[in-house]
Amino acid sequence: LAASGGSLDAALQRLRADPAVKFAEPDARMRPHRVPNDPGFVEQWSLQPPVATPNGRTASAVDAVTAWDTTTGSAGVIVAVLDSGVRPDHPDLAGKLVSGYDFVSDVKISNDGNGRDADPSDPGDWVSQADKTNDPATFDSTCDVSSSSWHGTQVSGIIGAATGNSSGMAGAGWNVSVVPVRVLGKCFGYTSDIQAAMRWAAGLAVAGVRTNL
């Protein structure tokens, strides 16, 4: 529909008011959604449009597919992920990580042999029966025997995995970077470490730790 001498809305109103016209709609150019080719995307229900299920609609789905038609994220956006750290060698995070920090101060749960340091790599957060037997005060009844979750790597991927590379999963922000901040060790993390990490991630001073710029 071409509007001559007036806005498109005005032209539509004139046509719709004409009894000889059944309907009038703009003949717009339509394009397919920007759906990534990452094989794991089909299982990422949280990024899909909401759908009906036997338990109701998946209201927590963010419909990133529609959002990506507007923007796939800015390279100027950096997201701090406070979690169990990250596997820096994960191929879907190559080139997406910004220098982070390890705030796990308790060596008993750090699993990397030391306290706070500049390496936010995730050494694993498994809990063994030996952990519970040898140190029941630390690994009490709230700590189940389990294998490593690699939770921080998963969350970092959901936020900023390399997308459209025909590999792995899709990130919500295709172009954003991730600052991995380790606050969780074996079984748990402490509020004091998490609070310090939040301050650091926001660029505030934390004693004994380099400032995050």
GROMACS .gro file of C-alpha atoms in nm:
model
  213
    1LEU     CA    1   0.000   0.000   0.000
    2ALA     CA    2   0.156   0.330  -0.110
    3ALA     CA    3   0.049   0.643   0.074
    4SER     CA    4   0.045   0.950  -0.151
    5GLY     CA    5   0.037   1.293   0.006
    6GLY     CA    6  -0.025   1.162   0.356
    7SER     CA    7   0.083   0.919   0.620
    8LEU     CA    8   0.035   0.548   0.593
    9ASP     CA    9  -0.213   0.556   0.880
   10ALA     CA   10  -0.423   0.821   0.710
   11ALA     CA   11  -0.427   0.623   0.385
   12LEU     CA   12  -0.533   0.310   0.571
   13GLN     CA   13  -0.815   0.496   0.744
   14ARG     CA   14  -0.948   0.624   0.410
   15LEU     CA   15  -0.940   0.280   0.253
   16ARG     CA   16  -1.098   0.109   0.553
   17ALA     CA   17  -1.380   0.364   0.546
   18ASP     CA   18  -1.457   0.279   0.184
   19PRO     CA   19  -1.745   0.025   0.173
   20ALA     CA   20  -1.598  -0.119  -0.147
   21VAL     CA   21  -1.281  -0.221   0.039
   22LYS     CA   22  -1.304  -0.545   0.234
   23PHE     CA   23  -0.982  -0.487   0.428
   24ALA     CA   24  -0.665  -0.278   0.400
   25GLU     CA   25  -0.328  -0.367   0.550
   26PRO     CA   26   0.025  -0.247   0.475
   27ASP     CA   27   0.210  -0.478   0.236
   28ALA     CA   28   0.513  -0.492   0.461
   29ARG     CA   29   0.837  -0.680   0.404
   30MET     CA   30   0.852  -0.980   0.636
   31ARG     CA   31   1.165  -1.167   0.731
   32PRO     CA   32   1.228  -1.487   0.928
   33HIS     CA   33   1.323  -1.462   1.294
   34ARG     CA   34   1.694  -1.466   1.373
   35VAL     CA   35   1.712  -1.825   1.493
   36PRO     CA   36   2.067  -1.942   1.573
   37ASN     CA   37   2.209  -2.258   1.421
   38ASP     CA   38   2.354  -2.387   1.748
   39PRO     CA   39   2.235  -2.749   1.791
   40GLY     CA   40   2.168  -2.708   2.164
   41PHE     CA   41   1.927  -2.420   2.107
   42VAL     CA   42   1.631  -2.652   2.050
   43GLU     CA   43   1.660  -2.763   2.414
   44GLN     CA   44   1.690  -2.412   2.557
   45TRP     CA   45   1.323  -2.370   2.641
   46SER     CA   46   1.393  -2.057   2.845
   47LEU     CA   47   1.491  -1.868   2.528
   48GLN     CA   48   1.194  -1.989   2.327
   49PRO     CA   49   0.853  -1.822   2.294
   50PRO     CA   50   0.607  -1.930   2.567
   51VAL     CA   51   0.416  -2.244   2.475
   52ALA     CA   52   0.121  -2.429   2.625
   53THR     CA   53   0.206  -2.734   2.838
   54PRO     CA   54  -0.005  -2.970   3.052
   55ASN     CA   55   0.096  -2.755   3.349
   56GLY     CA   56   0.018  -2.422   3.183
   57ARG     CA   57   0.218  -2.189   2.963
   58THR     CA   58   0.594  -2.165   3.004
   59ALA     CA   59   0.568  -1.814   3.143
   60SER     CA   60   0.938  -1.803   3.233
   61ALA     CA   61   1.038  -1.835   2.868
   62VAL     CA   62   1.182  -1.500   2.758
   63ASP     CA   63   1.108  -1.530   2.384
   64ALA     CA   64   1.461  -1.431   2.290
   65VAL     CA   65   1.382  -1.527   1.932
   66THR     CA   66   1.156  -1.222   1.895
   67ALA     CA   67   1.398  -1.001   2.087
   68TRP     CA   68   1.686  -1.095   1.857
   69ASP     CA   69   1.500  -0.938   1.567
   70THR     CA   70   1.556  -0.606   1.747
   71THR     CA   71   1.904  -0.664   1.890
   72THR     CA   72   2.144  -0.946   1.960
   73GLY     CA   73   2.317  -0.753   2.234
   74SER     CA   74   2.589  -0.493   2.237
   75ALA     CA   75   2.961  -0.566   2.253
   76GLY     CA   76   2.975  -0.283   2.505
   77VAL     CA   77   2.770  -0.484   2.757
   78ILE     CA   78   2.965  -0.685   3.014
   79VAL     CA   79   2.776  -0.919   3.249
   80ALA     CA   80   2.924  -1.039   3.578
   81VAL     CA   81   2.826  -1.398   3.662
   82LEU     CA   82   2.860  -1.476   4.034
   83ASP     CA   83   2.859  -1.853   4.052
   84SER     CA   84   3.094  -2.152   4.074
   85GLY     CA   85   3.348  -2.004   3.835
   86VAL     CA   86   3.394  -2.101   3.474
   87ARG     CA   87   3.568  -2.353   3.252
   88PRO     CA   88   3.780  -2.108   3.049
   89ASP     CA   89   3.857  -2.374   2.789
   90HIS     CA   90   3.490  -2.422   2.698
   91PRO     CA   91   3.466  -2.362   2.320
   92ASP     CA   92   3.134  -2.175   2.344
   93LEU     CA   93   3.300  -1.916   2.571
   94ALA     CA   94   3.608  -1.859   2.357
   95GLY     CA   95   3.664  -1.487   2.322
   96LYS     CA   96   3.364  -1.408   2.545
   97LEU     CA   97   3.534  -1.394   2.888
   98VAL     CA   98   3.670  -1.084   3.060
   99SER     CA   99   3.921  -1.113   3.345
  100GLY     CA  100   3.736  -1.216   3.662
  101TYR     CA  101   3.817  -1.315   4.020
  102ASP     CA  102   3.785  -1.600   4.269
  103PHE     CA  103   3.624  -1.485   4.596
  104VAL     CA  104   3.599  -1.828   4.765
  105SER     CA  105   3.801  -1.764   5.081
  106ASP     CA  106   3.757  -2.096   5.266
  107VAL     CA  107   4.023  -2.343   5.151
  108LYS     CA  108   3.807  -2.632   5.275
  109ILE     CA  109   3.554  -2.568   5.000
  110SER     CA  110   3.766  -2.387   4.740
  111ASN     CA  111   3.897  -2.711   4.586
  112ASP     CA  112   4.184  -2.519   4.426
  113GLY     CA  113   4.420  -2.528   4.724
  114ASN     CA  114   4.395  -2.162   4.819
  115GLY     CA  115   4.161  -1.878   4.907
  116ARG     CA  116   4.083  -1.565   4.707
  117ASP     CA  117   4.288  -1.514   4.393
  118ALA     CA  118   4.267  -1.377   4.040
  119ASP     CA  119   4.179  -1.713   3.882
  120PRO     CA  120   3.799  -1.765   3.854
  121SER     CA  121   3.840  -2.108   3.690
  122ASP     CA  122   3.601  -2.373   3.821
  123PRO     CA  123   3.803  -2.669   3.959
  124GLY     CA  124   3.483  -2.863   4.024
  125ASP     CA  125   3.242  -2.861   4.315
  126TRP     CA  126   3.194  -3.233   4.375
  127VAL     CA  127   3.136  -3.363   4.725
  128SER     CA  128   3.266  -3.711   4.803
  129GLN     CA  129   3.182  -3.948   5.084
  130ALA     CA  130   3.538  -3.892   5.204
  131ASP     CA  131   3.464  -3.519   5.234
  132LYS     CA  132   3.165  -3.592   5.456
  133THR     CA  133   3.346  -3.856   5.661
  134ASN     CA  134   3.665  -3.657   5.717
  135ASP     CA  135   3.508  -3.315   5.771
  136PRO     CA  136   3.146  -3.354   5.884
  137ALA     CA  137   3.145  -3.006   6.034
  138THR     CA  138   3.194  -2.851   5.689
  139PHE     CA  139   3.015  -3.108   5.476
  140ASP     CA  140   2.715  -3.168   5.701
  141SER     CA  141   2.374  -3.317   5.627
  142THR     CA  142   2.294  -3.031   5.387
  143CYS     CA  143   2.577  -3.141   5.156
  144ASP     CA  144   2.492  -3.444   4.944
  145VAL     CA  145   2.751  -3.661   4.775
  146SER     CA  146   2.750  -3.537   4.416
  147SER     CA  147   2.958  -3.488   4.105
  148SER     CA  148   3.062  -3.145   3.980
  149SER     CA  149   2.779  -2.929   3.848
  150TRP     CA  150   2.984  -2.686   3.636
  151HIS     CA  151   2.696  -2.452   3.711
  152GLY     CA  152   2.888  -2.130   3.653
  153THR     CA  153   2.990  -2.239   3.304
  154GLN     CA  154   2.631  -2.326   3.219
  155VAL     CA  155   2.498  -1.991   3.341
  156SER     CA  156   2.776  -1.804   3.161
  157GLY     CA  157   2.678  -1.986   2.843
  158ILE     CA  158   2.311  -1.904   2.879
  159ILE     CA  159   2.404  -1.538   2.910
  160GLY     CA  160   2.681  -1.502   2.656
  161ALA     CA  161   2.778  -1.818   2.470
  162ALA     CA  162   2.911  -1.775   2.119
  163THR     CA  163   2.598  -1.795   1.902
  164GLY     CA  164   2.541  -1.881   1.541
  165ASN     CA  165   2.858  -2.089   1.526
  166SER     CA  166   2.686  -2.424   1.462
  167SER     CA  167   2.818  -2.551   1.793
  168GLY     CA  168   2.694  -2.597   2.148
  169MET     CA  169   2.423  -2.369   2.280
  170ALA     CA  170   2.303  -2.015   2.216
  171GLY     CA  171   2.365  -1.719   2.442
  172ALA     CA  172   2.089  -1.471   2.522
  173GLY     CA  173   2.328  -1.189   2.436
  174TRP     CA  174   2.516  -1.287   2.123
  175ASN     CA  175   2.766  -1.004   2.151
  176VAL     CA  176   2.796  -0.949   2.526
  177SER     CA  177   3.103  -1.040   2.732
  178VAL     CA  178   3.105  -1.226   3.064
  179VAL     CA  179   3.308  -1.157   3.379
  180PRO     CA  180   3.329  -1.484   3.573
  181VAL     CA  181   3.325  -1.423   3.948
  182ARG     CA  182   3.367  -1.737   4.159
  183VAL     CA  183   3.172  -1.733   4.486
  184LEU     CA  184   3.059  -2.096   4.524
  185GLY     CA  185   3.285  -2.387   4.611
  186LYS     CA  186   3.220  -2.745   4.712
  187CYS     CA  187   2.853  -2.762   4.821
  188PHE     CA  188   2.813  -2.394   4.912
  189GLY     CA  189   2.951  -2.044   4.937
  190TYR     CA  190   2.949  -1.781   5.210
  191THR     CA  191   2.741  -1.464   5.215
  192SER     CA  192   3.050  -1.260   5.301
  193ASP     CA  193   3.228  -1.378   4.985
  194ILE     CA  194   2.920  -1.314   4.771
  195GLN     CA  195   2.876  -0.963   4.909
  196ALA     CA  196   3.243  -0.884   4.848
  197ALA     CA  197   3.210  -1.019   4.494
  198MET     CA  198   2.903  -0.806   4.427
  199ARG     CA  199   3.092  -0.495   4.537
  200TRP     CA  200   3.391  -0.588   4.324
  201ALA     CA  201   3.177  -0.661   4.018
  202ALA     CA  202   3.017  -0.317   4.055
  203GLY     CA  203   3.360  -0.152   4.054
  204LEU     CA  204   3.367  -0.078   4.427
  205ALA     CA  205   3.679  -0.124   4.640
  206VAL     CA  206   3.732  -0.456   4.818
  207ALA     CA  207   4.026  -0.483   5.059
  208GLY     CA  208   4.311  -0.690   4.922
  209VAL     CA  209   4.158  -0.726   4.575
  210ARG     CA  210   4.242  -0.533   4.259
  211THR     CA  211   3.968  -0.295   4.149
  212ASN     CA  212   3.743  -0.418   3.871
  213LEU     CA  213   3.752  -0.156   3.598
   0.00000   0.00000   0.00000
